């Protein structure tokens, strides 16, 4: 996805810890960035990293080969699919993103509000 390279929210080769540290420093609900996934799996090329309520969420962005589209998190029926990663970001700047805490089994939601840049 060449279009992603020029986006201000794309942190390319930044690792999980660097991304999380940057979001904790921002300390603003709705802070976010997108990084390459640690696994470098073609089915999950990117990770959306979001800060909310003093926590950082790493949400996998899946690539669906059959439709050449992207989706967030684990596969589920009726999931939203997008033609590009940029579309995911644009969509969730206007509509809330559900954040699931698998450890505490709680749900929150926030919009993507503040781009965090890794310097």
PDB file of C-alpha atoms in Angstrom:
ATOM      1  CA  UNK A   1       0.000   0.000   0.000  1.00  0.00           C
ATOM      2  CA  UNK A   2       2.244   2.758  -1.326  1.00  0.00           C
ATOM      3  CA  UNK A   3      -0.262   5.476  -0.411  1.00  0.00           C
ATOM      4  CA  UNK A   4       0.322   4.827   3.277  1.00  0.00           C
ATOM      5  CA  UNK A   5       4.024   5.779   3.196  1.00  0.00           C
ATOM      6  CA  UNK A   6       3.351   9.515   2.966  1.00  0.00           C
ATOM      7  CA  UNK A   7       0.689   9.663   5.682  1.00  0.00           C
ATOM      8  CA  UNK A   8       1.544  11.615   8.849  1.00  0.00           C
ATOM      9  CA  UNK A   9       0.115   8.856  11.056  1.00  0.00           C
ATOM     10  CA  UNK A  10       2.232   6.102   9.521  1.00  0.00           C
ATOM     11  CA  UNK A  11       5.237   5.165  11.637  1.00  0.00           C
ATOM     12  CA  UNK A  12       6.698   2.584   9.217  1.00  0.00           C
ATOM     13  CA  UNK A  13       9.368   0.524  10.954  1.00  0.00           C
ATOM     14  CA  UNK A  14       8.649   1.674  14.481  1.00  0.00           C
ATOM     15  CA  UNK A  15       8.368  -1.288  16.878  1.00  0.00           C
ATOM     16  CA  UNK A  16       5.603  -1.929  19.376  1.00  0.00           C
ATOM     17  CA  UNK A  17       7.458  -0.527  22.385  1.00  0.00           C
ATOM     18  CA  UNK A  18       8.477   2.692  20.599  1.00  0.00           C
ATOM     19  CA  UNK A  19       4.885   3.200  19.459  1.00  0.00           C
ATOM     20  CA  UNK A  20       3.461   2.540  22.917  1.00  0.00           C
ATOM     21  CA  UNK A  21       5.989   4.862  24.590  1.00  0.00           C
ATOM     22  CA  UNK A  22       5.140   7.670  22.160  1.00  0.00           C
ATOM     23  CA  UNK A  23       1.418   7.268  22.849  1.00  0.00           C
ATOM     24  CA  UNK A  24       1.918   7.218  26.626  1.00  0.00           C
ATOM     25  CA  UNK A  25       3.906  10.450  26.270  1.00  0.00           C
ATOM     26  CA  UNK A  26       1.096  12.042  24.241  1.00  0.00           C
ATOM     27  CA  UNK A  27      -1.318  11.103  27.057  1.00  0.00           C
ATOM     28  CA  UNK A  28      -4.373  12.191  25.041  1.00  0.00           C
ATOM     29  CA  UNK A  29      -7.410   9.974  24.506  1.00  0.00           C
ATOM     30  CA  UNK A  30      -7.737   9.215  20.822  1.00  0.00           C
ATOM     31  CA  UNK A  31      -4.005   9.540  20.081  1.00  0.00           C
ATOM     32  CA  UNK A  32      -2.997   7.047  17.431  1.00  0.00           C
ATOM     33  CA  UNK A  33      -0.537   5.889  14.826  1.00  0.00           C
ATOM     34  CA  UNK A  34      -0.194   2.958  12.460  1.00  0.00           C
ATOM     35  CA  UNK A  35       2.929   0.834  12.376  1.00  0.00           C
ATOM     36  CA  UNK A  36       4.038  -2.250  10.516  1.00  0.00           C
ATOM     37  CA  UNK A  37       2.999  -5.375  12.396  1.00  0.00           C
ATOM     38  CA  UNK A  38       5.750  -7.158  14.285  1.00  0.00           C
ATOM     39  CA  UNK A  39       4.990 -10.459  12.607  1.00  0.00           C
ATOM     40  CA  UNK A  40       5.343  -9.071   9.060  1.00  0.00           C
ATOM     41  CA  UNK A  41       2.545 -11.357   7.937  1.00  0.00           C
ATOM     42  CA  UNK A  42       0.930 -10.472   4.602  1.00  0.00           C
ATOM     43  CA  UNK A  43      -2.477 -11.231   6.145  1.00  0.00           C
ATOM     44  CA  UNK A  44      -1.859  -8.737   8.943  1.00  0.00           C
ATOM     45  CA  UNK A  45       0.504  -6.110   7.533  1.00  0.00           C
ATOM     46  CA  UNK A  46      -0.190  -3.257   9.952  1.00  0.00           C
ATOM     47  CA  UNK A  47      -1.210  -2.455  13.509  1.00  0.00           C
ATOM     48  CA  UNK A  48      -3.345   0.474  14.617  1.00  0.00           C
ATOM     49  CA  UNK A  49      -2.053   1.704  17.972  1.00  0.00           C
ATOM     50  CA  UNK A  50      -4.541   3.774  19.998  1.00  0.00           C
ATOM     51  CA  UNK A  51      -4.295   5.494  23.388  1.00  0.00           C
ATOM     52  CA  UNK A  52      -7.426   5.708  25.523  1.00  0.00           C
ATOM     53  CA  UNK A  53      -8.059   6.000  29.253  1.00  0.00           C
ATOM     54  CA  UNK A  54      -4.350   5.645  30.167  1.00  0.00           C
ATOM     55  CA  UNK A  55      -4.029   2.444  28.103  1.00  0.00           C
ATOM     56  CA  UNK A  56      -2.532   1.592  24.755  1.00  0.00           C
ATOM     57  CA  UNK A  57      -4.384  -0.757  22.401  1.00  0.00           C
ATOM     58  CA  UNK A  58      -2.655  -2.560  19.527  1.00  0.00           C
ATOM     59  CA  UNK A  59      -5.302  -3.458  16.967  1.00  0.00           C
ATOM     60  CA  UNK A  60      -4.279  -5.678  14.062  1.00  0.00           C
ATOM     61  CA  UNK A  61      -5.172  -4.501  10.562  1.00  0.00           C
ATOM     62  CA  UNK A  62      -5.907  -7.537   8.428  1.00  0.00           C
ATOM     63  CA  UNK A  63      -5.597  -7.731   4.658  1.00  0.00           C
ATOM     64  CA  UNK A  64      -8.344  -9.832   3.078  1.00  0.00           C
ATOM     65  CA  UNK A  65      -6.846 -11.410  -0.011  1.00  0.00           C
ATOM     66  CA  UNK A  66     -10.145 -12.456  -1.624  1.00  0.00           C
ATOM     67  CA  UNK A  67     -11.577  -8.912  -1.701  1.00  0.00           C
ATOM     68  CA  UNK A  68      -8.255  -6.978  -1.530  1.00  0.00           C
ATOM     69  CA  UNK A  69      -9.647  -5.031   1.427  1.00  0.00           C
ATOM     70  CA  UNK A  70      -8.617  -4.285   5.007  1.00  0.00           C
ATOM     71  CA  UNK A  71     -10.401  -4.929   8.306  1.00  0.00           C
ATOM     72  CA  UNK A  72      -9.621  -4.394  11.990  1.00  0.00           C
ATOM     73  CA  UNK A  73      -9.070  -7.009  14.670  1.00  0.00           C
ATOM     74  CA  UNK A  74     -10.105 -10.636  14.506  1.00  0.00           C
ATOM     75  CA  UNK A  75     -12.363 -11.784  11.718  1.00  0.00           C
ATOM     76  CA  UNK A  76     -16.055 -11.491  12.606  1.00  0.00           C
ATOM     77  CA  UNK A  77     -19.313 -11.713  10.709  1.00  0.00           C
ATOM     78  CA  UNK A  78     -20.627  -8.417   9.398  1.00  0.00           C
ATOM     79  CA  UNK A  79     -17.302  -6.697   9.964  1.00  0.00           C
ATOM     80  CA  UNK A  80     -16.519  -3.387   8.314  1.00  0.00           C
ATOM     81  CA  UNK A  81     -14.122  -3.654   5.397  1.00  0.00           C
ATOM     82  CA  UNK A  82     -12.149  -0.861   3.803  1.00  0.00           C
ATOM     83  CA  UNK A  83     -10.406  -0.415   0.461  1.00  0.00           C
ATOM     84  CA  UNK A  84      -7.331   1.151   2.068  1.00  0.00           C
ATOM     85  CA  UNK A  85      -5.685   1.705   5.430  1.00  0.00           C
ATOM     86  CA  UNK A  86      -6.245   5.453   4.965  1.00  0.00           C
ATOM     87  CA  UNK A  87      -9.993   4.754   4.721  1.00  0.00           C
ATOM     88  CA  UNK A  88      -9.896   3.026   8.118  1.00  0.00           C
ATOM     89  CA  UNK A  89      -8.273   6.113   9.650  1.00  0.00           C
ATOM     90  CA  UNK A  90     -10.667   8.545   7.928  1.00  0.00           C
ATOM     91  CA  UNK A  91     -13.686   6.487   8.979  1.00  0.00           C
ATOM     92  CA  UNK A  92     -12.632   6.288  12.628  1.00  0.00           C
ATOM     93  CA  UNK A  93     -11.898   9.993  12.812  1.00  0.00           C
ATOM     94  CA  UNK A  94     -15.686  10.415  12.471  1.00  0.00           C
ATOM     95  CA  UNK A  95     -17.117   7.212  13.937  1.00  0.00           C
ATOM     96  CA  UNK A  96     -16.021   5.603  17.189  1.00  0.00           C
ATOM     97  CA  UNK A  97     -13.685   2.657  17.227  1.00  0.00           C
ATOM     98  CA  UNK A  98     -14.522  -0.080  19.736  1.00  0.00           C
ATOM     99  CA  UNK A  99     -11.559  -0.923  21.959  1.00  0.00           C
ATOM    100  CA  UNK A 100     -11.681  -4.354  23.551  1.00  0.00           C
ATOM    101  CA  UNK A 101      -9.540  -5.084  26.571  1.00  0.00           C
ATOM    102  CA  UNK A 102      -9.039  -8.836  26.388  1.00  0.00           C
ATOM    103  CA  UNK A 103      -7.496  -8.995  29.877  1.00  0.00           C
ATOM    104  CA  UNK A 104     -10.364  -7.328  31.727  1.00  0.00           C
ATOM    105  CA  UNK A 105     -13.000  -8.172  29.115  1.00  0.00           C
ATOM    106  CA  UNK A 106     -14.143  -4.549  28.952  1.00  0.00           C
ATOM    107  CA  UNK A 107     -15.123  -2.409  25.999  1.00  0.00           C
ATOM    108  CA  UNK A 108     -14.466   1.264  25.402  1.00  0.00           C
ATOM    109  CA  UNK A 109     -14.693   3.396  22.343  1.00  0.00           C
ATOM    110  CA  UNK A 110     -12.965   6.475  21.016  1.00  0.00           C
ATOM    111  CA  UNK A 111     -12.410   8.306  17.768  1.00  0.00           C
ATOM    112  CA  UNK A 112      -8.969   8.712  16.230  1.00  0.00           C
ATOM    113  CA  UNK A 113      -8.206  12.320  17.168  1.00  0.00           C
ATOM    114  CA  UNK A 114      -4.503  13.037  17.614  1.00  0.00           C
ATOM    115  CA  UNK A 115      -1.793  11.855  15.254  1.00  0.00           C
ATOM    116  CA  UNK A 116       1.355  10.860  17.106  1.00  0.00           C
ATOM    117  CA  UNK A 117       4.582  11.139  15.163  1.00  0.00           C
ATOM    118  CA  UNK A 118       7.642   9.112  16.000  1.00  0.00           C
ATOM    119  CA  UNK A 119      10.688  11.316  15.786  1.00  0.00           C
TER     120      UNK A 119
END
